[in-house]
Short mmCIF file of C-alpha atoms in Angstrom, two decimals:
data_model
loop_
_atom_site.label_atom_id
_atom_site.label_comp_id
_atom_site.label_asym_id
_atom_site.label_seq_id
_atom_site.Cartn_x
_atom_site.Cartn_y
_atom_site.Cartn_z
CA MET A 1 -68.71 -104.54 -98.84
CA GLU A 2 -69.96 -101.01 -98.20
CA THR A 3 -71.51 -99.93 -94.89
CA GLY A 4 -75.00 -100.06 -96.36
CA MET A 5 -74.54 -103.63 -97.51
CA LYS A 6 -73.18 -104.61 -94.10
CA TYR A 7 -76.26 -103.10 -92.48
CA SER A 8 -78.53 -104.94 -94.90
CA PHE A 9 -76.78 -108.23 -94.15
CA ILE A 10 -77.30 -107.87 -90.40
CA LYS A 11 -80.89 -106.66 -90.90
CA ILE A 12 -81.73 -109.75 -92.95
CA VAL A 13 -80.03 -111.98 -90.37
CA ILE A 14 -82.31 -110.52 -87.70
CA THR A 15 -85.35 -111.07 -89.91
CA ILE A 16 -84.39 -114.69 -90.58
CA TRP A 17 -83.86 -115.37 -86.90
CA ALA A 18 -87.11 -113.72 -85.93
CA ALA A 19 -88.81 -116.14 -88.28
CA TYR A 20 -86.72 -118.99 -86.97
CA VAL A 21 -87.85 -118.72 -83.38
CA CYS A 22 -91.51 -118.46 -84.39
CA CYS A 23 -91.70 -121.63 -86.48
CA SER A 24 -90.20 -125.08 -86.76
CA CYS A 25 -86.83 -125.64 -88.37
CA ASP A 26 -88.33 -127.73 -91.16
CA SER A 27 -90.95 -125.16 -92.14
CA LEU A 28 -88.44 -122.32 -92.18
CA PHE A 29 -86.06 -124.07 -94.49
CA GLU A 30 -88.77 -125.47 -96.69
CA ASN A 31 -89.65 -121.84 -97.36
CA GLU A 32 -86.08 -120.58 -97.74
CA LEU A 33 -84.56 -123.55 -99.53
CA PRO A 34 -87.32 -125.69 -101.08
CA LYS A 35 -86.71 -129.38 -101.62
CA HIS A 36 -88.16 -129.62 -105.10
CA ASP A 37 -86.21 -128.62 -108.18
CA LEU A 38 -88.83 -126.37 -109.77
CA THR A 39 -89.73 -124.60 -106.53
CA ALA A 40 -86.07 -124.02 -105.64
CA GLU A 41 -85.37 -122.61 -109.08
CA ASN A 42 -88.28 -120.21 -108.70
CA ALA A 43 -87.21 -119.22 -105.16
CA ILE A 44 -83.64 -118.20 -106.11
CA VAL A 45 -84.15 -115.85 -109.02
CA ASP A 46 -82.08 -112.72 -108.32
CA GLU A 47 -79.59 -111.17 -105.91
CA ALA A 48 -82.14 -110.44 -103.17
CA SER A 49 -83.56 -113.98 -103.13
CA SER A 50 -80.02 -115.39 -103.31
CA GLU A 51 -79.08 -113.38 -100.21
CA THR A 52 -82.15 -114.66 -98.39
CA ALA A 53 -81.32 -118.26 -99.31
CA LEU A 54 -77.72 -117.77 -98.15
CA LEU A 55 -78.89 -116.46 -94.80
CA GLY A 56 -81.01 -119.57 -94.50
CA VAL A 57 -77.74 -121.52 -94.62
CA TYR A 58 -76.19 -119.41 -91.85
CA SER A 59 -79.25 -119.78 -89.65
CA PHE A 60 -78.50 -123.47 -89.11
CA LEU A 61 -75.67 -122.35 -86.83
CA GLY A 62 -78.30 -121.61 -84.19
CA GLU A 63 -78.99 -125.32 -83.74
CA ARG A 64 -77.55 -126.82 -80.57
CA VAL A 65 -75.12 -129.04 -82.48
CA PHE A 66 -73.36 -125.91 -83.76
CA ASP A 67 -73.98 -123.95 -80.57
CA SER A 68 -73.53 -125.16 -76.97
CA TYR A 69 -72.75 -128.74 -78.01
CA TYR A 70 -70.15 -127.49 -80.48
CA ILE A 71 -68.20 -126.11 -77.53
CA ALA A 72 -68.95 -128.82 -74.99
CA ASP A 73 -68.83 -132.21 -76.70
CA ASN A 74 -65.17 -132.48 -77.62
CA ALA A 75 -64.04 -130.66 -74.48
CA VAL A 76 -65.80 -133.38 -72.49
CA ARG A 77 -64.40 -136.15 -74.69
CA SER A 78 -60.91 -134.77 -74.13
CA GLY A 79 -61.26 -135.37 -70.39
CA LEU A 80 -60.34 -131.77 -69.63
CA VAL A 81 -63.80 -130.76 -68.42
CA THR A 82 -66.75 -132.56 -66.93
CA TRP A 83 -70.43 -132.58 -67.81
CA THR A 84 -72.28 -133.14 -64.58
CA THR A 85 -75.45 -134.91 -65.70
CA GLY A 86 -76.99 -137.11 -68.38
CA THR A 87 -76.42 -140.35 -70.27
CA TYR A 88 -75.06 -138.44 -73.29
CA ALA A 89 -72.44 -136.78 -71.09
CA GLU A 90 -71.46 -140.19 -69.76
CA ALA A 91 -71.24 -141.61 -73.28
CA LEU A 92 -68.99 -138.74 -74.36
CA THR A 93 -66.66 -139.37 -71.44
CA LEU A 94 -66.62 -143.11 -72.12
CA LEU A 95 -65.97 -142.42 -75.83
CA ARG A 96 -68.77 -144.83 -76.67
CA LEU A 97 -71.79 -143.35 -78.45
CA ALA A 98 -74.89 -145.21 -79.56
CA ALA A 99 -75.72 -145.22 -83.28
CA ASP A 100 -79.39 -144.66 -82.47
CA GLY A 101 -78.73 -141.84 -79.97
CA LEU A 102 -80.57 -138.54 -80.46
CA GLU A 103 -77.43 -136.41 -80.24
CA VAL A 104 -75.58 -138.57 -82.77
CA ARG A 105 -78.54 -138.42 -85.13
CA ASP A 106 -78.93 -134.65 -84.70
CA LYS A 107 -75.30 -133.95 -85.53
CA TRP A 108 -75.62 -135.92 -88.74
CA SER A 109 -79.04 -134.55 -89.67
CA TYR A 110 -78.46 -130.84 -89.08
CA ALA A 111 -75.06 -130.90 -90.75
CA TYR A 112 -76.50 -132.44 -93.91
CA GLN A 113 -79.50 -130.11 -93.86
CA MET A 114 -77.09 -127.19 -93.78
CA ILE A 115 -74.95 -128.73 -96.52
CA ASN A 116 -78.04 -129.27 -98.67
CA ALA A 117 -79.10 -125.66 -98.13
CA ALA A 118 -75.61 -124.58 -99.22
CA ASN A 119 -75.78 -126.87 -102.26
CA ASN A 120 -79.07 -125.26 -103.28
CA VAL A 121 -77.48 -121.80 -103.14
CA ILE A 122 -74.39 -122.93 -105.05
CA TYR A 123 -76.38 -124.70 -107.77
CA TYR A 124 -79.15 -122.20 -108.38
CA VAL A 125 -77.11 -119.01 -107.99
CA ASP A 126 -74.57 -120.34 -110.46
CA LYS A 127 -77.39 -120.73 -113.04
CA LEU A 128 -78.36 -117.05 -112.78
CA SER A 129 -77.01 -114.39 -115.11
CA ASP A 130 -74.17 -112.24 -113.76
CA SER A 131 -76.24 -109.19 -114.74
CA LYS A 132 -78.65 -109.94 -111.89
CA PHE A 133 -75.94 -109.17 -109.32
CA TRP A 134 -74.12 -106.08 -108.17
CA GLY A 135 -70.38 -106.18 -108.88
CA ASN A 136 -68.79 -109.47 -107.85
CA ARG A 137 -71.62 -110.43 -105.50
CA LYS A 138 -72.62 -113.58 -107.43
CA LYS A 139 -69.22 -115.19 -106.89
CA GLU A 140 -69.16 -113.96 -103.30
CA ILE A 141 -72.49 -115.61 -102.51
CA ILE A 142 -71.32 -118.89 -104.03
CA ALA A 143 -68.05 -118.55 -102.09
CA GLU A 144 -69.89 -118.04 -98.81
CA ALA A 145 -72.09 -121.05 -99.53
CA ARG A 146 -69.03 -123.15 -100.35
CA PHE A 147 -67.41 -122.03 -97.10
CA MET A 148 -70.52 -123.18 -95.24
CA ARG A 149 -70.49 -126.48 -97.13
CA ALA A 150 -66.86 -126.91 -96.09
CA PHE A 151 -67.81 -126.01 -92.53
CA GLY A 152 -70.50 -128.69 -92.56
CA HIS A 153 -68.31 -131.40 -94.07
CA MET A 154 -65.48 -130.49 -91.70
CA PHE A 155 -67.89 -130.78 -88.78
CA LEU A 156 -68.92 -134.26 -89.95
CA MET A 157 -65.29 -135.22 -90.46
CA LYS A 158 -64.43 -134.29 -86.89
CA TYR A 159 -67.14 -136.53 -85.46
CA PHE A 160 -67.79 -139.39 -87.86
CA ALA A 161 -64.63 -139.91 -89.94
CA TYR A 162 -61.13 -141.25 -89.28
CA PHE A 163 -59.63 -137.76 -89.59
CA TRP A 164 -56.36 -138.84 -87.91
CA ASP A 165 -55.49 -141.27 -90.73
CA VAL A 166 -55.31 -139.66 -94.16
CA ASN A 167 -55.05 -143.11 -95.75
CA SER A 168 -58.22 -144.43 -94.12
CA PRO A 169 -61.19 -145.52 -96.24
CA TYR A 170 -63.51 -144.15 -93.52
CA GLY A 171 -63.87 -140.61 -94.75
CA VAL A 172 -66.83 -138.28 -95.05
CA LEU A 173 -70.05 -138.84 -96.97
CA ILE A 174 -69.55 -135.82 -99.23
CA ARG A 175 -72.63 -134.30 -100.85
CA THR A 176 -72.17 -131.55 -103.41
CA GLU A 177 -75.56 -131.54 -105.19
CA PRO A 178 -79.01 -130.45 -104.04
CA ALA A 179 -80.91 -133.39 -102.55
CA SER A 180 -83.63 -132.94 -105.17
CA LEU A 181 -81.10 -133.67 -107.93
CA ALA A 182 -79.05 -136.36 -106.23
CA VAL A 183 -79.51 -140.03 -105.48
CA ASN A 184 -79.61 -140.74 -101.74
CA ALA A 185 -77.54 -143.91 -102.02
CA LYS A 186 -73.93 -142.80 -101.94
CA ALA A 187 -70.68 -144.16 -100.52
CA ARG A 188 -68.42 -142.20 -98.21
CA MET A 189 -65.17 -140.87 -99.65
CA THR A 190 -61.74 -141.95 -98.51
CA MET A 191 -60.20 -139.71 -95.88
CA ARG A 192 -57.72 -138.28 -98.39
CA ASP A 193 -60.47 -137.40 -100.85
CA SER A 194 -62.54 -135.90 -98.04
CA TYR A 195 -59.72 -133.54 -97.07
CA ASN A 196 -59.23 -132.60 -100.72
CA GLN A 197 -62.94 -131.79 -101.24
CA ILE A 198 -63.12 -129.60 -98.14
CA ILE A 199 -59.93 -127.81 -99.15
CA GLU A 200 -61.32 -127.28 -102.67
CA ASP A 201 -64.34 -125.46 -101.20
CA LEU A 202 -62.17 -123.39 -98.85
CA ASP A 203 -59.82 -122.47 -101.71
CA TYR A 204 -62.78 -121.23 -103.72
CA ALA A 205 -63.88 -119.10 -100.76
CA ILE A 206 -60.33 -117.75 -100.35
CA GLU A 207 -60.23 -116.78 -104.02
CA ASN A 208 -63.76 -115.43 -104.42
CA GLY A 209 -65.17 -114.67 -100.97
CA PRO A 210 -65.89 -111.19 -99.63
CA ASP A 211 -63.47 -109.30 -97.43
CA TYR A 212 -64.14 -109.40 -93.70
CA THR A 213 -66.85 -107.03 -92.47
CA ASN A 214 -68.41 -108.85 -89.50
CA CYS A 215 -68.04 -112.15 -87.69
CA PHE A 216 -71.43 -113.51 -88.79
CA GLN A 217 -70.42 -113.70 -92.45
CA ALA A 218 -67.84 -115.94 -94.11
CA SER A 219 -64.88 -114.10 -95.62
CA LYS A 220 -61.62 -114.75 -97.45
CA GLY A 221 -59.81 -114.49 -94.13
CA ALA A 222 -62.17 -116.95 -92.42
CA ALA A 223 -61.61 -119.47 -95.22
CA MET A 224 -57.83 -119.10 -94.85
CA ALA A 225 -58.11 -119.56 -91.07
CA PHE A 226 -60.22 -122.71 -91.36
CA LYS A 227 -57.90 -124.13 -94.01
CA ALA A 228 -54.91 -123.54 -91.72
CA ASN A 229 -56.73 -125.38 -88.95
CA LEU A 230 -57.67 -128.23 -91.30
CA LEU A 231 -54.04 -128.65 -92.38
CA MET A 232 -53.02 -128.95 -88.73
CA ILE A 233 -55.56 -131.72 -88.26
CA ARG A 234 -54.42 -133.58 -91.41
CA GLY A 235 -50.72 -133.16 -90.61
CA GLU A 236 -49.27 -134.75 -93.74
CA GLY A 237 -46.14 -133.73 -95.64
CA ASP A 238 -45.78 -129.96 -95.67
CA ASP A 239 -49.13 -129.36 -93.97
CA TYR A 240 -47.64 -127.93 -90.78
CA ALA A 241 -45.36 -125.53 -92.63
CA ASN A 242 -48.20 -124.49 -94.95
CA ALA A 243 -50.54 -124.00 -92.01
CA ALA A 244 -48.00 -121.66 -90.41
CA LYS A 245 -47.78 -119.64 -93.65
CA LEU A 246 -51.56 -119.45 -93.97
CA ALA A 247 -51.86 -118.34 -90.35
CA GLN A 248 -49.45 -115.50 -91.06
CA ASP A 249 -51.48 -114.52 -94.13
CA VAL A 250 -54.59 -114.34 -91.95
CA ILE A 251 -52.74 -112.19 -89.42
CA ASP A 252 -51.38 -109.85 -92.11
CA HIS A 253 -54.19 -109.75 -94.67
CA GLY A 254 -57.36 -111.28 -93.20
CA GLY A 255 -58.78 -107.94 -92.08
CA PHE A 256 -58.89 -109.01 -88.42
CA GLN A 257 -57.26 -107.29 -85.48
CA MET A 258 -55.99 -108.51 -82.12
CA GLU A 259 -57.50 -106.83 -79.07
CA GLU A 260 -55.13 -105.04 -76.73
CA THR A 261 -55.94 -107.36 -73.82
CA PHE A 262 -57.34 -110.85 -73.39
CA THR A 263 -60.23 -109.32 -71.44
CA ASP A 264 -61.20 -107.02 -74.32
CA VAL A 265 -62.07 -110.01 -76.53
CA PHE A 266 -64.77 -111.11 -74.11
CA THR A 267 -66.16 -107.69 -73.32
CA LYS A 268 -66.52 -106.73 -76.99
CA ASP A 269 -67.68 -110.21 -78.11
CA TYR A 270 -69.23 -110.00 -81.60
CA SER A 271 -67.94 -106.48 -82.21
CA SER A 272 -64.35 -107.58 -81.63
CA LYS A 273 -62.35 -107.69 -84.83
CA GLU A 274 -60.44 -110.59 -83.34
CA VAL A 275 -63.46 -112.84 -83.82
CA ILE A 276 -63.09 -114.48 -87.23
CA PHE A 277 -66.38 -116.37 -87.36
CA SER A 278 -69.36 -116.72 -85.04
CA ARG A 279 -73.11 -117.23 -85.08
CA PHE A 280 -75.95 -114.76 -84.55
CA LEU A 281 -78.55 -114.97 -81.79
CA SER A 282 -81.72 -112.91 -81.80
CA SER A 283 -82.83 -111.27 -78.56
CA THR A 284 -85.93 -113.48 -78.62
CA VAL A 285 -83.67 -116.54 -78.43
CA TYR A 286 -81.11 -115.41 -75.89
CA LYS A 287 -83.69 -113.94 -73.50
CA GLN A 288 -85.00 -117.49 -73.07
CA ALA A 289 -81.54 -118.87 -72.19
CA ASP A 290 -82.26 -119.34 -68.47
CA ASN A 291 -85.11 -121.69 -69.29
CA LYS A 292 -83.25 -123.80 -71.84
CA SER A 293 -80.89 -126.42 -70.46
CA GLU A 294 -79.10 -126.61 -73.83
CA SER A 295 -78.34 -122.89 -74.06
CA VAL A 296 -74.71 -121.82 -73.71
CA LYS A 297 -75.71 -119.82 -70.62
CA ARG A 298 -77.17 -122.82 -68.79
CA MET A 299 -74.64 -125.35 -70.01
CA PHE A 300 -71.61 -123.23 -69.13
CA GLY A 301 -73.23 -121.78 -66.03
CA GLY A 302 -72.83 -124.84 -63.83
CA THR A 303 -73.52 -127.89 -66.02
CA ILE A 304 -70.11 -127.98 -67.67
CA GLY A 305 -67.59 -128.09 -64.85
CA TYR A 306 -63.84 -128.28 -64.71
CA THR A 307 -61.53 -131.02 -63.49
CA ALA A 308 -58.14 -130.98 -61.86
CA TYR A 309 -56.71 -132.11 -65.18
CA ILE A 310 -57.16 -128.73 -66.80
CA TYR A 311 -55.05 -127.24 -64.03
CA MET A 312 -52.35 -129.89 -64.03
CA GLY A 313 -52.35 -130.07 -67.80
CA SER A 314 -52.12 -126.39 -68.62
CA GLY A 315 -51.34 -124.49 -65.44
CA LEU A 316 -54.47 -122.43 -66.07
CA ASN A 317 -54.94 -121.78 -62.37
CA LYS A 318 -51.56 -119.99 -62.31
CA ASP A 319 -52.20 -118.11 -65.54
CA LYS A 320 -53.40 -114.50 -65.72
CA ARG A 321 -56.21 -115.67 -68.03
CA PHE A 322 -57.78 -117.80 -65.33
CA SER A 323 -59.99 -115.04 -63.88
CA GLN A 324 -61.36 -114.27 -67.35
CA THR A 325 -61.99 -117.94 -68.10
CA LEU A 326 -63.66 -119.29 -64.96
CA GLN A 327 -65.47 -117.60 -62.10
CA ASN A 328 -67.27 -118.99 -59.08
CA ILE A 329 -70.54 -117.05 -58.80
CA ILE A 330 -74.18 -117.32 -57.83
CA TYR A 331 -76.32 -118.09 -60.88
CA GLU A 332 -79.89 -118.00 -59.64
CA ALA A 333 -81.35 -120.10 -62.46
CA VAL A 334 -79.24 -123.02 -61.20
CA SER A 335 -79.07 -122.30 -57.46
CA GLU A 336 -79.86 -119.27 -55.35
CA ASP A 337 -77.52 -120.20 -52.50
CA ARG A 338 -74.74 -122.31 -54.02
CA LYS A 339 -72.04 -120.88 -56.25
CA GLN A 340 -71.40 -122.35 -59.70
CA TRP A 341 -68.27 -122.49 -61.76
CA VAL A 342 -69.16 -120.30 -64.73
CA TRP A 343 -67.12 -120.19 -67.93
CA SER A 344 -67.04 -116.42 -67.88
CA LYS A 345 -65.34 -116.04 -71.25
CA ILE A 346 -68.55 -117.20 -72.95
CA TRP A 347 -71.16 -116.79 -70.18
CA ARG A 348 -73.26 -113.61 -70.34
CA GLU A 349 -75.85 -112.40 -67.86
CA ASP A 350 -78.28 -111.39 -70.63
CA GLY A 351 -78.01 -114.80 -72.30
CA ASN A 352 -76.35 -113.52 -75.49
CA CYS A 353 -73.46 -115.94 -75.06
CA PRO A 354 -71.01 -115.99 -77.97
CA VAL A 355 -69.66 -119.01 -79.81
CA PHE A 356 -66.18 -118.39 -81.18
CA TYR A 357 -65.75 -120.81 -84.07
CA MET A 358 -62.42 -119.14 -84.71
CA ARG A 359 -60.57 -116.06 -83.54
CA LEU A 360 -57.30 -114.45 -84.54
CA ALA A 361 -55.40 -115.62 -81.45
CA GLN A 362 -55.66 -119.16 -82.83
CA MET A 363 -53.59 -118.13 -85.82
CA TYR A 364 -50.66 -117.36 -83.52
CA LEU A 365 -51.10 -120.77 -81.91
CA ILE A 366 -51.33 -122.52 -85.28
CA LYS A 367 -48.28 -120.65 -86.53
CA ALA A 368 -46.28 -121.54 -83.41
CA GLU A 369 -47.16 -125.22 -83.58
CA GLY A 370 -46.76 -125.36 -87.35
CA LEU A 371 -43.30 -123.83 -87.09
CA ALA A 372 -42.30 -126.18 -84.29
CA ARG A 373 -43.44 -129.24 -86.22
CA SER A 374 -41.64 -128.13 -89.39
CA GLY A 375 -38.22 -127.53 -87.85
CA ALA A 376 -38.20 -123.79 -87.08
CA SER A 377 -36.01 -122.34 -84.37
CA VAL A 378 -37.17 -122.15 -80.76
CA LYS A 379 -36.81 -118.38 -80.96
CA ASP A 380 -39.26 -118.16 -83.87
CA VAL A 381 -41.78 -120.45 -82.17
CA ILE A 382 -41.87 -118.72 -78.79
CA GLU A 383 -42.11 -115.32 -80.48
CA GLU A 384 -45.63 -116.30 -81.59
CA LEU A 385 -46.58 -117.65 -78.17
CA ASN A 386 -45.28 -114.54 -76.46
CA VAL A 387 -47.64 -112.32 -78.47
CA LEU A 388 -50.46 -113.97 -76.53
CA ARG A 389 -48.61 -114.24 -73.24
CA ARG A 390 -47.65 -110.57 -73.14
CA ARG A 391 -51.08 -109.28 -74.03
CA SER A 392 -52.62 -111.43 -71.26
CA GLY A 393 -50.12 -110.17 -68.66
CA ASN A 394 -48.11 -113.39 -68.42
CA THR A 395 -44.33 -113.64 -68.35
CA ALA A 396 -42.78 -114.12 -71.78
CA LEU A 397 -41.13 -117.45 -72.50
CA THR A 398 -37.38 -117.57 -73.07
CA GLU A 399 -35.33 -119.97 -75.16
CA ALA A 400 -34.01 -121.42 -71.90
CA ASP A 401 -37.58 -122.29 -70.91
CA CYS A 402 -37.93 -124.38 -74.07
CA ASP A 403 -34.45 -125.86 -74.51
CA THR A 404 -35.73 -129.37 -75.32
CA GLU A 405 -38.35 -130.56 -77.78
CA ASP A 406 -40.55 -131.83 -74.96
CA LYS A 407 -40.42 -128.48 -73.17
CA LEU A 408 -41.21 -126.58 -76.36
CA MET A 409 -44.16 -128.76 -77.29
CA THR A 410 -45.45 -128.64 -73.72
CA ALA A 411 -45.29 -124.84 -73.80
CA ILE A 412 -47.35 -124.79 -77.01
CA TYR A 413 -49.85 -127.28 -75.63
CA LYS A 414 -50.33 -125.27 -72.42
CA GLU A 415 -50.73 -122.03 -74.34
CA ILE A 416 -53.47 -123.52 -76.51
CA LEU A 417 -55.45 -124.62 -73.45
CA CYS A 418 -54.95 -121.38 -71.54
CA GLU A 419 -55.90 -119.19 -74.51
CA VAL A 420 -58.79 -121.00 -76.18
CA CYS A 421 -60.14 -123.66 -73.80
CA CYS A 422 -63.92 -124.07 -74.05
CA GLU A 423 -64.36 -121.87 -77.11
CA ASN A 424 -64.41 -124.41 -79.92
CA ASP A 425 -62.98 -127.92 -80.24
CA SER A 426 -59.31 -126.96 -79.96
CA GLU A 427 -58.79 -129.03 -76.80
CA TRP A 428 -59.82 -132.24 -78.53
CA PHE A 429 -57.46 -132.00 -81.45
CA THR A 430 -54.68 -130.77 -79.18
CA VAL A 431 -54.77 -133.82 -76.92
CA ILE A 432 -55.02 -136.07 -79.98
CA ARG A 433 -52.16 -134.41 -81.87
CA PHE A 434 -49.76 -133.96 -78.97
CA LYS A 435 -47.79 -136.86 -77.48
CA SER A 436 -47.90 -137.88 -73.86
CA THR A 437 -44.62 -137.34 -72.05
CA LYS A 438 -45.55 -140.42 -69.98
CA SER A 439 -46.41 -143.02 -72.61
CA GLY A 440 -45.36 -141.51 -75.92
CA GLY A 441 -48.89 -142.13 -77.22
CA ARG A 442 -51.69 -139.61 -77.61
CA LYS A 443 -51.93 -137.08 -74.81
CA LEU A 444 -55.64 -137.87 -74.68
CA ALA A 445 -54.77 -140.96 -72.61
CA ASP A 446 -53.36 -138.71 -69.86
CA PHE A 447 -56.74 -137.05 -69.34
CA ASN A 448 -59.42 -139.51 -70.40
CA ILE A 449 -58.69 -142.93 -68.92
CA ASN A 450 -61.37 -144.49 -71.14
CA TYR A 451 -59.33 -143.94 -74.32
CA GLN A 452 -57.84 -147.23 -75.49
CA ASP A 453 -58.05 -147.29 -79.28
CA ASP A 454 -58.19 -144.74 -82.09
CA GLY A 455 -61.51 -146.19 -83.23
CA MET A 456 -63.00 -144.53 -80.16
CA LEU A 457 -62.24 -141.09 -81.64
CA ALA A 458 -65.11 -141.39 -84.14
CA PHE A 459 -68.85 -141.55 -83.53
CA PRO A 460 -70.76 -144.46 -85.09
CA ILE A 461 -72.67 -143.68 -88.28
CA PRO A 462 -76.33 -143.06 -87.33
CA MET A 463 -78.53 -146.10 -87.71
CA GLY A 464 -81.01 -144.25 -89.92
CA GLU A 465 -78.31 -143.43 -92.49
CA LEU A 466 -77.21 -147.06 -92.67
CA GLN A 467 -80.83 -148.19 -93.12
CA ASN A 468 -81.65 -145.64 -95.84
CA ASN A 469 -78.33 -145.51 -97.69
CA PRO A 470 -77.25 -149.01 -98.79
CA ASP A 471 -73.90 -147.68 -100.06
CA MET A 472 -72.88 -146.19 -96.72
CA GLU A 473 -70.29 -148.18 -94.78
CA ASP A 474 -70.29 -147.96 -90.99
CA ASN A 475 -67.23 -147.25 -88.90
CA PRO A 476 -65.59 -150.43 -87.55
CA GLU A 477 -66.89 -151.63 -84.19
CA ILE A 478 -64.70 -150.69 -81.24
#
């Protein structure tokens, strides 16, 4: 994409978000992505209207479920951090959510609204003549929408499906048609079919998506990165080895670039080429952050605390990255005379707090773990970890440091937590995937004493969905 197109993309994002903060979510998306077939067909008629509709899809990322809660929820469930107040915080820690809870309902609702918006773009743009688009932009728009559909379905998988068991019947309720053309009653897919559908969308985005230009827009490299992460979660057959290869492809060909220091990532934020995918905040939104308890600034400026586990589990307090991750400061909006633990890597004084859905450093972590789980040498594994350790000022690992499988896997686990804790949901899948050196079961049990059964890893299906969709099967009772 040329510089002018990049500028136009950002300009339209700003316009969309200006509209977003001035009206309700429903009214905005009724205008951008109408519910009725005829209206939608009339609304998406050329390249310009297609771009506007696509940006309507991206704007869902401003909702709290993809914003502050995206970072917090699974970090709290992992037992590695605490959420100081609220019944929802308690339910997350207990791993027992109510099917009629607002937060459970919102996750489901906003994800499917975003998926439906993506389905509208995919369906109606595909019907338009190629002559209405510049160059390859028609396929790129569809690819970006399919990436966002994959993002939405992957989000739902992480919360509501049995993602840890590829043979489970409790997969995702996959929707690939506009709501105006589809029947509401629909059964969920098996877990295997759910993975395959998400991968199909990501593969399309890898093949047809635009090259990377900015972190607010899906790209070929972003699709590769998310696929690598998805393969690590599935963990079947050659998934780990393939994830390691994909991670290397992202490093070599994704168009991203590692910052020279760990600190640089969090001073440059959205302008850092290390950030693979993020969401946009308008100044109107982030200037109100102090007054919104659900903003990243408020939530990670005293509400989300830390526990001793994160220190014992990762050695973060002895790591050079500690001072860039947590700081004890006065944050007047919370208390004028008592210091708060602030997650400084994502906390910003002006309120423009970033959400890093994915950054390039995670590709080194995915490659290291993928190599380790597919039989690579210790030397090859720690080479990837040491890229991150050296750039953060930590001592490089040696083969002697990792001369047993337990030591090697512990080194990877600690590096994941020290590098990307409280950025996205990496902590959650790490403590699920890694084994406890105490019990041999999931490492989650070492940190969250409430974990007893894998059924606790999934949220219940919202009550409203079960009432309105007779073909939807609930998750088994814990």
